[in-house]
mmCIF file of N, CA and C in Angstrom:
data_model
loop_
_atom_site.group_PDB
_atom_site.id
_atom_site.type_symbol
_atom_site.label_atom_id
_atom_site.label_comp_id
_atom_site.label_asym_id
_atom_site.label_seq_id
_atom_site.Cartn_x
_atom_site.Cartn_y
_atom_site.Cartn_z
ATOM 1 N N MET H 3 98.459 115.756 130.271
ATOM 2 C CA MET H 3 99.077 116.979 130.713
ATOM 3 C C MET H 3 100.213 117.316 129.769
ATOM 4 N N SER H 4 100.237 118.514 129.229
ATOM 5 C CA SER H 4 101.276 118.905 128.279
ATOM 6 C C SER H 4 102.468 119.498 129.024
ATOM 7 N N PRO H 5 103.675 119.399 128.416
ATOM 8 C CA PRO H 5 104.863 119.928 129.065
ATOM 9 C C PRO H 5 104.773 121.444 129.187
ATOM 10 N N ASN H 6 105.425 121.961 130.202
ATOM 11 C CA ASN H 6 105.449 123.394 130.453
ATOM 12 C C ASN H 6 106.422 124.057 129.483
ATOM 13 N N PRO H 7 105.940 124.894 128.549
ATOM 14 C CA PRO H 7 106.836 125.497 127.563
ATOM 15 C C PRO H 7 107.836 126.468 128.180
ATOM 16 N N SER H 8 107.584 126.935 129.397
ATOM 17 C CA SER H 8 108.525 127.861 130.020
ATOM 18 C C SER H 8 109.652 127.136 130.750
ATOM 19 N N GLN H 9 109.569 125.802 130.818
ATOM 20 C CA GLN H 9 110.631 125.034 131.452
ATOM 21 C C GLN H 9 111.884 125.091 130.593
ATOM 22 N N PRO H 10 113.058 125.331 131.210
ATOM 23 C CA PRO H 10 114.289 125.366 130.418
ATOM 24 C C PRO H 10 114.622 123.980 129.874
ATOM 25 N N PRO H 11 115.338 123.923 128.752
ATOM 26 C CA PRO H 11 115.729 122.627 128.198
ATOM 27 C C PRO H 11 116.702 121.925 129.148
ATOM 28 N N SER H 12 116.742 120.614 129.056
ATOM 29 C CA SER H 12 117.681 119.861 129.889
ATOM 30 C C SER H 12 118.416 118.836 129.030
ATOM 31 N N LEU H 13 119.559 118.419 129.528
ATOM 32 C CA LEU H 13 120.378 117.413 128.856
ATOM 33 C C LEU H 13 120.872 116.440 129.913
ATOM 34 N N ARG H 14 120.747 115.162 129.613
ATOM 35 C CA ARG H 14 121.259 114.122 130.504
ATOM 36 C C ARG H 14 122.380 113.387 129.779
ATOM 37 N N VAL H 15 123.468 113.125 130.501
ATOM 38 C CA VAL H 15 124.623 112.426 129.939
ATOM 39 C C VAL H 15 124.900 111.193 130.789
ATOM 40 N N GLU H 16 124.847 110.021 130.163
ATOM 41 C CA GLU H 16 125.230 108.769 130.821
ATOM 42 C C GLU H 16 126.563 108.341 130.230
ATOM 43 N N GLU H 17 127.492 108.001 131.090
ATOM 44 C CA GLU H 17 128.851 107.667 130.665
ATOM 45 C C GLU H 17 129.148 106.213 131.031
ATOM 46 N N TRP H 18 129.656 105.437 130.073
ATOM 47 C CA TRP H 18 130.032 104.059 130.333
ATOM 48 C C TRP H 18 131.105 103.633 129.345
ATOM 49 N N GLU H 19 131.673 102.448 129.561
ATOM 50 C CA GLU H 19 132.729 101.939 128.689
ATOM 51 C C GLU H 19 132.301 100.638 128.036
ATOM 52 N N ALA H 20 132.721 100.480 126.793
ATOM 53 C CA ALA H 20 132.542 99.239 126.048
ATOM 54 C C ALA H 20 133.931 98.844 125.563
ATOM 55 N N GLY H 21 134.641 98.055 126.369
ATOM 56 C CA GLY H 21 136.030 97.747 126.053
ATOM 57 C C GLY H 21 136.843 99.028 126.112
ATOM 58 N N PRO H 22 137.609 99.324 125.053
ATOM 59 C CA PRO H 22 138.434 100.532 125.055
ATOM 60 C C PRO H 22 137.672 101.809 124.686
ATOM 61 N N VAL H 23 136.395 101.669 124.373
ATOM 62 C CA VAL H 23 135.604 102.809 123.889
ATOM 63 C C VAL H 23 134.790 103.411 125.034
ATOM 64 N N VAL H 24 134.863 104.736 125.159
ATOM 65 C CA VAL H 24 134.026 105.451 126.120
ATOM 66 C C VAL H 24 132.752 105.864 125.389
ATOM 67 N N VAL H 25 131.610 105.575 125.984
ATOM 68 C CA VAL H 25 130.319 105.927 125.394
ATOM 69 C C VAL H 25 129.659 107.001 126.251
ATOM 70 N N LEU H 26 129.209 108.059 125.588
ATOM 71 C CA LEU H 26 128.422 109.107 126.230
ATOM 72 C C LEU H 26 127.040 109.067 125.594
ATOM 73 N N ALA H 27 126.048 108.627 126.349
ATOM 74 C CA ALA H 27 124.676 108.544 125.840
ATOM 75 C C ALA H 27 123.930 109.807 126.262
ATOM 76 N N LEU H 28 123.440 110.546 125.279
ATOM 77 C CA LEU H 28 122.781 111.827 125.536
ATOM 78 C C LEU H 28 121.273 111.692 125.389
ATOM 79 N N SER H 29 120.547 112.402 126.235
ATOM 80 C CA SER H 29 119.097 112.504 126.062
ATOM 81 C C SER H 29 118.678 113.907 126.466
ATOM 82 N N GLY H 30 117.742 114.451 125.695
ATOM 83 C CA GLY H 30 117.296 115.825 125.929
ATOM 84 C C GLY H 30 117.732 116.725 124.795
ATOM 85 N N ALA H 31 118.036 117.967 125.126
ATOM 86 C CA ALA H 31 118.397 118.963 124.119
ATOM 87 C C ALA H 31 119.844 119.403 124.299
ATOM 88 N N LEU H 32 120.626 119.311 123.227
ATOM 89 C CA LEU H 32 122.004 119.802 123.232
ATOM 90 C C LEU H 32 121.987 121.189 122.597
ATOM 91 N N VAL H 33 121.761 122.184 123.416
ATOM 92 C CA VAL H 33 121.599 123.568 122.965
ATOM 93 C C VAL H 33 122.429 124.484 123.858
ATOM 94 N N ARG H 34 122.466 125.765 123.500
ATOM 95 C CA ARG H 34 123.271 126.743 124.238
ATOM 96 C C ARG H 34 123.078 126.613 125.754
ATOM 97 N N ALA H 35 121.845 126.480 126.187
ATOM 98 C CA ALA H 35 121.544 126.447 127.624
ATOM 99 C C ALA H 35 122.006 125.167 128.316
ATOM 100 N N THR H 36 122.303 124.107 127.555
ATOM 101 C CA THR H 36 122.654 122.823 128.169
ATOM 102 C C THR H 36 124.039 122.315 127.780
ATOM 103 N N ALA H 37 124.710 122.936 126.834
ATOM 104 C CA ALA H 37 125.991 122.432 126.324
ATOM 105 C C ALA H 37 127.013 122.238 127.441
ATOM 106 N N HIS H 38 126.985 123.096 128.457
ATOM 107 C CA HIS H 38 127.932 122.975 129.568
ATOM 108 C C HIS H 38 127.812 121.619 130.273
ATOM 109 N N THR H 39 126.643 121.009 130.230
ATOM 110 C CA THR H 39 126.419 119.705 130.860
ATOM 111 C C THR H 39 127.260 118.619 130.194
ATOM 112 N N LEU H 40 127.531 118.761 128.906
ATOM 113 C CA LEU H 40 128.309 117.765 128.163
ATOM 114 C C LEU H 40 129.808 118.032 128.224
ATOM 115 N N GLU H 41 130.222 119.258 128.503
ATOM 116 C CA GLU H 41 131.641 119.610 128.402
ATOM 117 C C GLU H 41 132.547 118.727 129.261
ATOM 118 N N GLN H 42 132.286 118.613 130.564
ATOM 119 C CA GLN H 42 133.162 117.823 131.438
ATOM 120 C C GLN H 42 133.167 116.335 131.094
ATOM 121 N N PRO H 43 132.019 115.700 130.880
ATOM 122 C CA PRO H 43 132.070 114.290 130.474
ATOM 123 C C PRO H 43 132.837 114.089 129.158
ATOM 124 N N LEU H 44 132.717 115.038 128.247
ATOM 125 C CA LEU H 44 133.420 114.946 126.966
ATOM 126 C C LEU H 44 134.927 115.059 127.173
ATOM 127 N N VAL H 45 135.356 116.001 128.001
ATOM 128 C CA VAL H 45 136.786 116.152 128.302
ATOM 129 C C VAL H 45 137.320 114.880 128.960
ATOM 130 N N ARG H 46 136.586 114.344 129.941
ATOM 131 C CA ARG H 46 137.018 113.098 130.596
ATOM 132 C C ARG H 46 137.132 111.953 129.590
ATOM 133 N N ALA H 47 136.145 111.834 128.718
ATOM 134 C CA ALA H 47 136.144 110.748 127.733
ATOM 135 C C ALA H 47 137.326 110.866 126.778
ATOM 136 N N LEU H 48 137.618 112.079 126.339
ATOM 137 C CA LEU H 48 138.721 112.289 125.397
ATOM 138 C C LEU H 48 140.081 112.094 126.064
ATOM 139 N N ALA H 49 140.157 112.297 127.373
ATOM 140 C CA ALA H 49 141.427 112.174 128.088
ATOM 141 C C ALA H 49 141.649 110.784 128.682
ATOM 142 N N ARG H 50 140.627 109.963 128.724
ATOM 143 C CA ARG H 50 140.714 108.669 129.404
ATOM 144 C C ARG H 50 141.718 107.727 128.748
ATOM 145 N N ARG H 51 141.858 107.820 127.451
ATOM 146 C CA ARG H 51 142.704 106.886 126.713
ATOM 147 C C ARG H 51 143.401 107.645 125.598
ATOM 148 N N VAL H 52 144.671 107.282 125.337
ATOM 149 C CA VAL H 52 145.397 107.888 124.223
ATOM 150 C C VAL H 52 145.782 106.769 123.281
ATOM 151 N N PRO H 53 145.360 106.839 122.020
ATOM 152 C CA PRO H 53 144.464 107.835 121.434
ATOM 153 C C PRO H 53 143.020 107.615 121.902
ATOM 154 N N PRO H 54 142.236 108.692 121.916
ATOM 155 C CA PRO H 54 140.859 108.576 122.391
ATOM 156 C C PRO H 54 139.961 107.800 121.427
ATOM 157 N N LEU H 55 139.090 106.971 121.991
ATOM 158 C CA LEU H 55 138.044 106.275 121.238
ATOM 159 C C LEU H 55 136.735 106.560 121.960
ATOM 160 N N VAL H 56 135.879 107.366 121.331
ATOM 161 C CA VAL H 56 134.663 107.838 121.993
ATOM 162 C C VAL H 56 133.482 107.703 121.042
ATOM 163 N N VAL H 57 132.353 107.248 121.582
ATOM 164 C CA VAL H 57 131.091 107.267 120.853
ATOM 165 C C VAL H 57 130.139 108.165 121.624
ATOM 166 N N VAL H 58 129.538 109.119 120.930
ATOM 167 C CA VAL H 58 128.469 109.930 121.501
ATOM 168 C C VAL H 58 127.173 109.398 120.909
ATOM 169 N N ASP H 59 126.352 108.800 121.767
ATOM 170 C CA ASP H 59 125.068 108.251 121.328
ATOM 171 C C ASP H 59 124.044 109.382 121.350
ATOM 172 N N ALA H 60 123.681 109.868 120.163
ATOM 173 C CA ALA H 60 122.784 111.022 120.029
ATOM 174 C C ALA H 60 121.359 110.627 119.676
ATOM 175 N N GLU H 61 121.055 109.344 119.716
ATOM 176 C CA GLU H 61 119.740 108.865 119.285
ATOM 177 C C GLU H 61 118.592 109.492 120.073
ATOM 178 N N ARG H 62 118.799 109.759 121.350
ATOM 179 C CA ARG H 62 117.712 110.293 122.179
ATOM 180 C C ARG H 62 117.759 111.819 122.327
ATOM 181 N N LEU H 63 118.528 112.485 121.464
ATOM 182 C CA LEU H 63 118.521 113.950 121.498
ATOM 183 C C LEU H 63 117.251 114.466 120.836
ATOM 184 N N SER H 64 116.626 115.422 121.469
ATOM 185 C CA SER H 64 115.408 116.014 120.906
ATOM 186 C C SER H 64 115.716 117.250 120.075
ATOM 187 N N ALA H 65 116.875 117.873 120.322
ATOM 188 C CA ALA H 65 117.245 119.090 119.593
ATOM 189 C C ALA H 65 118.746 119.305 119.693
ATOM 190 N N VAL H 66 119.314 119.898 118.639
ATOM 191 C CA VAL H 66 120.713 120.314 118.630
ATOM 192 C C VAL H 66 120.747 121.666 117.937
ATOM 193 N N ASP H 67 121.276 122.683 118.622
ATOM 194 C CA ASP H 67 121.407 123.988 117.982
ATOM 195 C C ASP H 67 122.867 124.177 117.556
ATOM 196 N N PRO H 68 123.215 125.308 116.926
ATOM 197 C CA PRO H 68 124.593 125.510 116.478
ATOM 198 C C PRO H 68 125.633 125.410 117.596
ATOM 199 N N VAL H 69 125.309 125.836 118.799
ATOM 200 C CA VAL H 69 126.262 125.736 119.909
ATOM 201 C C VAL H 69 126.532 124.270 120.244
ATOM 202 N N GLY H 70 125.493 123.464 120.358
ATOM 203 C CA GLY H 70 125.661 122.042 120.628
ATOM 204 C C GLY H 70 126.376 121.326 119.493
ATOM 205 N N GLY H 71 126.020 121.670 118.266
ATOM 206 C CA GLY H 71 126.676 121.075 117.105
ATOM 207 C C GLY H 71 128.146 121.424 117.036
ATOM 208 N N ASP H 72 128.487 122.672 117.364
ATOM 209 C CA ASP H 72 129.893 123.085 117.375
ATOM 210 C C ASP H 72 130.686 122.333 118.441
ATOM 211 N N LEU H 73 130.074 122.103 119.595
ATOM 212 C CA LEU H 73 130.750 121.348 120.650
ATOM 213 C C LEU H 73 131.098 119.945 120.150
ATOM 214 N N LEU H 74 130.158 119.287 119.492
ATOM 215 C CA LEU H 74 130.428 117.958 118.931
ATOM 216 C C LEU H 74 131.504 118.019 117.853
ATOM 217 N N ALA H 75 131.422 119.009 116.973
ATOM 218 C CA ALA H 75 132.396 119.137 115.884
ATOM 219 C C ALA H 75 133.807 119.367 116.423
ATOM 220 N N HIS H 76 133.940 120.202 117.446
ATOM 221 C CA HIS H 76 135.257 120.447 118.051
ATOM 222 C C HIS H 76 135.803 119.171 118.691
ATOM 223 N N ALA H 77 134.943 118.401 119.333
ATOM 224 C CA ALA H 77 135.373 117.152 119.959
ATOM 225 C C ALA H 77 135.834 116.140 118.909
ATOM 226 N N VAL H 78 135.128 116.076 117.779
ATOM 227 C CA VAL H 78 135.534 115.189 116.684
ATOM 228 C C VAL H 78 136.922 115.586 116.188
ATOM 229 N N ARG H 79 137.132 116.887 115.972
ATOM 230 C CA ARG H 79 138.441 117.362 115.498
ATOM 231 C C ARG H 79 139.541 117.058 116.514
ATOM 232 N N TYR H 80 139.273 117.296 117.791
ATOM 233 C CA TYR H 80 140.276 117.026 118.817
ATOM 234 C C TYR H 80 140.664 115.547 118.811
ATOM 235 N N ALA H 81 139.676 114.660 118.812
ATOM 236 C CA ALA H 81 139.956 113.224 118.825
ATOM 237 C C ALA H 81 140.800 112.829 117.617
ATOM 238 N N THR H 82 140.472 113.369 116.455
ATOM 239 C CA THR H 82 141.221 113.062 115.231
ATOM 240 C C THR H 82 142.656 113.565 115.334
ATOM 241 N N GLN H 83 142.828 114.793 115.811
ATOM 242 C CA GLN H 83 144.175 115.360 115.953
ATOM 243 C C GLN H 83 145.013 114.587 116.968
ATOM 244 N N ALA H 84 144.352 113.963 117.942
ATOM 245 C CA ALA H 84 145.058 113.171 118.952
ATOM 246 C C ALA H 84 145.314 111.740 118.472
ATOM 247 N N GLY H 85 144.955 111.448 117.218
ATOM 248 C CA GLY H 85 145.183 110.127 116.653
ATOM 249 C C GLY H 85 144.087 109.124 116.949
ATOM 250 N N GLY H 86 142.969 109.599 117.486
ATOM 251 C CA GLY H 86 141.862 108.714 117.822
ATOM 252 C C GLY H 86 140.634 109.005 116.994
ATOM 253 N N ARG H 87 139.487 108.638 117.537
ATOM 254 C CA ARG H 87 138.223 108.845 116.825
ATOM 255 C C ARG H 87 137.125 109.185 117.803
ATOM 256 N N LEU H 88 136.208 110.000 117.366
ATOM 257 C CA LEU H 88 134.943 110.226 118.049
ATOM 258 C C LEU H 88 133.871 110.053 116.995
ATOM 259 N N VAL H 89 132.949 109.139 117.253
ATOM 260 C CA VAL H 89 131.864 108.856 116.319
ATOM 261 C C VAL H 89 130.548 109.205 117.003
ATOM 262 N N VAL H 90 129.677 109.886 116.275
ATOM 263 C CA VAL H 90 128.348 110.215 116.781
ATOM 264 C C VAL H 90 127.375 109.181 116.224
ATOM 265 N N ALA H 91 126.700 108.474 117.121
ATOM 266 C CA ALA H 91 125.757 107.427 116.716
ATOM 267 C C ALA H 91 124.341 107.972 116.755
ATOM 268 N N GLY H 92 123.624 107.769 115.657
ATOM 269 C CA GLY H 92 122.236 108.224 115.593
ATOM 270 C C GLY H 92 122.135 109.735 115.557
ATOM 271 N N GLY H 93 120.965 110.231 115.863
ATOM 272 C CA GLY H 93 120.760 111.677 115.874
ATOM 273 C C GLY H 93 120.256 112.240 114.572
ATOM 274 N N GLY H 94 120.433 111.503 113.476
ATOM 275 C CA GLY H 94 119.912 111.922 112.173
ATOM 276 C C GLY H 94 120.234 113.352 111.800
ATOM 277 N N GLU H 95 119.244 114.023 111.243
ATOM 278 C CA GLU H 95 119.435 115.380 110.738
ATOM 279 C C GLU H 95 119.797 116.369 111.835
ATOM 280 N N ARG H 96 119.444 116.061 113.079
ATOM 281 C CA ARG H 96 119.752 116.977 114.179
ATOM 282 C C ARG H 96 121.250 117.200 114.314
ATOM 283 N N VAL H 97 122.054 116.175 114.018
ATOM 284 C CA VAL H 97 123.500 116.312 114.168
ATOM 285 C C VAL H 97 124.257 116.267 112.849
ATOM 286 N N GLU H 98 123.615 115.792 111.807
ATOM 287 C CA GLU H 98 124.296 115.582 110.524
ATOM 288 C C GLU H 98 124.974 116.835 109.989
ATOM 289 N N ALA H 99 124.344 117.977 110.110
ATOM 290 C CA ALA H 99 124.922 119.216 109.586
ATOM 291 C C ALA H 99 126.228 119.577 110.286
ATOM 292 N N HIS H 100 126.422 119.074 111.496
ATOM 293 C CA HIS H 100 127.594 119.450 112.283
ATOM 294 C C HIS H 100 128.724 118.425 112.197
ATOM 295 N N VAL H 101 128.387 117.148 112.098
ATOM 296 C CA VAL H 101 129.408 116.093 112.155
ATOM 297 C C VAL H 101 129.141 114.974 111.152
ATOM 298 N N ALA H 102 128.716 115.315 109.960
ATOM 299 C CA ALA H 102 128.328 114.308 108.960
ATOM 300 C C ALA H 102 129.423 113.275 108.705
ATOM 301 N N ASP H 103 130.685 113.691 108.721
ATOM 302 C CA ASP H 103 131.780 112.768 108.430
ATOM 303 C C ASP H 103 132.124 111.852 109.598
ATOM 304 N N ALA H 104 131.525 112.095 110.754
ATOM 305 C CA ALA H 104 131.844 111.297 111.937
ATOM 306 C C ALA H 104 130.605 110.602 112.484
ATOM 307 N N MET H 105 129.650 110.302 111.610
ATOM 308 C CA MET H 105 128.395 109.702 112.063
ATOM 309 C C MET H 105 128.319 108.219 111.729
ATOM 310 N N SER H 106 127.578 107.524 112.563
ATOM 311 C CA SER H 106 127.249 106.127 112.332
ATOM 312 C C SER H 106 125.752 105.989 112.614
ATOM 313 N N PRO H 107 125.042 105.147 111.871
ATOM 314 C CA PRO H 107 123.590 105.068 112.047
ATOM 315 C C PRO H 107 123.138 104.608 113.436
ATOM 316 N N THR H 108 123.907 103.693 114.057
ATOM 317 C CA THR H 108 123.484 103.144 115.348
ATOM 318 C C THR H 108 124.665 103.043 116.303
ATOM 319 N N LEU H 109 124.357 102.891 117.570
ATOM 320 C CA LEU H 109 125.392 102.701 118.586
ATOM 321 C C LEU H 109 126.183 101.428 118.311
ATOM 322 N N ASP H 110 125.502 100.331 117.988
ATOM 323 C CA ASP H 110 126.199 99.071 117.715
ATOM 324 C C ASP H 110 127.176 99.206 116.555
ATOM 325 N N GLU H 111 126.759 99.894 115.496
ATOM 326 C CA GLU H 111 127.654 100.079 114.346
ATOM 327 C C GLU H 111 128.837 100.963 114.708
ATOM 328 N N ALA H 112 128.606 101.987 115.512
ATOM 329 C CA ALA H 112 129.704 102.860 115.936
ATOM 330 C C ALA H 112 130.716 102.085 116.775
ATOM 331 N N LEU H 113 130.227 101.259 117.697
ATOM 332 C CA LEU H 113 131.133 100.459 118.523
ATOM 333 C C LEU H 113 131.919 99.471 117.672
ATOM 334 N N SER H 114 131.269 98.846 116.701
ATOM 335 C CA SER H 114 131.969 97.919 115.799
ATOM 336 C C SER H 114 133.030 98.646 114.992
ATOM 337 N N GLU H 115 132.680 99.839 114.538
ATOM 338 C CA GLU H 115 133.615 100.639 113.743
ATOM 339 C C GLU H 115 134.869 100.978 114.546
ATOM 340 N N LEU H 116 134.709 101.344 115.799
ATOM 341 C CA LEU H 116 135.864 101.719 116.611
ATOM 342 C C LEU H 116 136.631 100.511 117.118
ATOM 343 N N ALA H 117 136.006 99.350 117.150
ATOM 344 C CA ALA H 117 136.681 98.135 117.612
ATOM 345 C C ALA H 117 137.599 97.553 116.549
ATOM 346 N N ARG H 118 137.355 97.917 115.282
ATOM 347 C CA ARG H 118 138.191 97.398 114.195
ATOM 348 C C ARG H 118 139.582 97.999 114.276
ATOM 349 N N PRO H 119 140.612 97.173 114.147
ATOM 350 C CA PRO H 119 141.962 97.728 114.120
ATOM 351 C C PRO H 119 142.178 98.516 112.827
ATOM 352 N N THR H 120 142.902 99.605 112.934
ATOM 353 C CA THR H 120 143.223 100.382 111.735
ATOM 354 C C THR H 120 144.669 100.129 111.362
ATOM 355 N N ARG H 121 144.928 100.191 110.079
ATOM 356 C CA ARG H 121 146.287 100.036 109.583
ATOM 357 C C ARG H 121 146.817 101.404 109.214
ATOM 358 N N ARG H 122 148.099 101.551 109.316
ATOM 359 C CA ARG H 122 148.733 102.808 108.937
ATOM 360 C C ARG H 122 148.331 103.139 107.500
ATOM 361 N N GLY H 123 147.891 104.363 107.290
ATOM 362 C CA GLY H 123 147.483 104.786 105.957
ATOM 363 C C GLY H 123 145.995 104.667 105.710
ATOM 364 N N ASP H 124 145.277 103.913 106.585
ATOM 365 C CA ASP H 124 143.819 103.825 106.449
ATOM 366 C C ASP H 124 143.205 105.159 106.827
ATOM 367 N N PRO H 125 142.127 105.546 106.167
ATOM 368 C CA PRO H 125 141.455 106.776 106.584
ATOM 369 C C PRO H 125 140.834 106.577 107.958
ATOM 370 N N PRO H 126 140.786 107.663 108.767
ATOM 371 C CA PRO H 126 140.219 107.528 110.114
ATOM 372 C C PRO H 126 138.751 107.227 110.077
#
């Protein structure tokens, strides 16, 4: 049985913590019609700790449009301006155009990256 093409896209967000890092695992499509689903979990994740340490696991995203990509890019900028980090794990080309400087190949690598202590003067 093939999927119904008239069905609207959906996005699922699972939220959990790995030590000081908040992880948002996404599955589905991060597009104009679903971006609102990510907004509140993203705000909570960015506000949970100062400075914020957040990983968005994008490995199971099926699509990202400019609206979804902009939401991720704005969150990356906010985390950086607040002295923290937001890293997008996986997602490949679907997210690379929007957050190439904040990507990590896998969730494990992103968590390791954020767990490392930074020294004053180190690049974020």
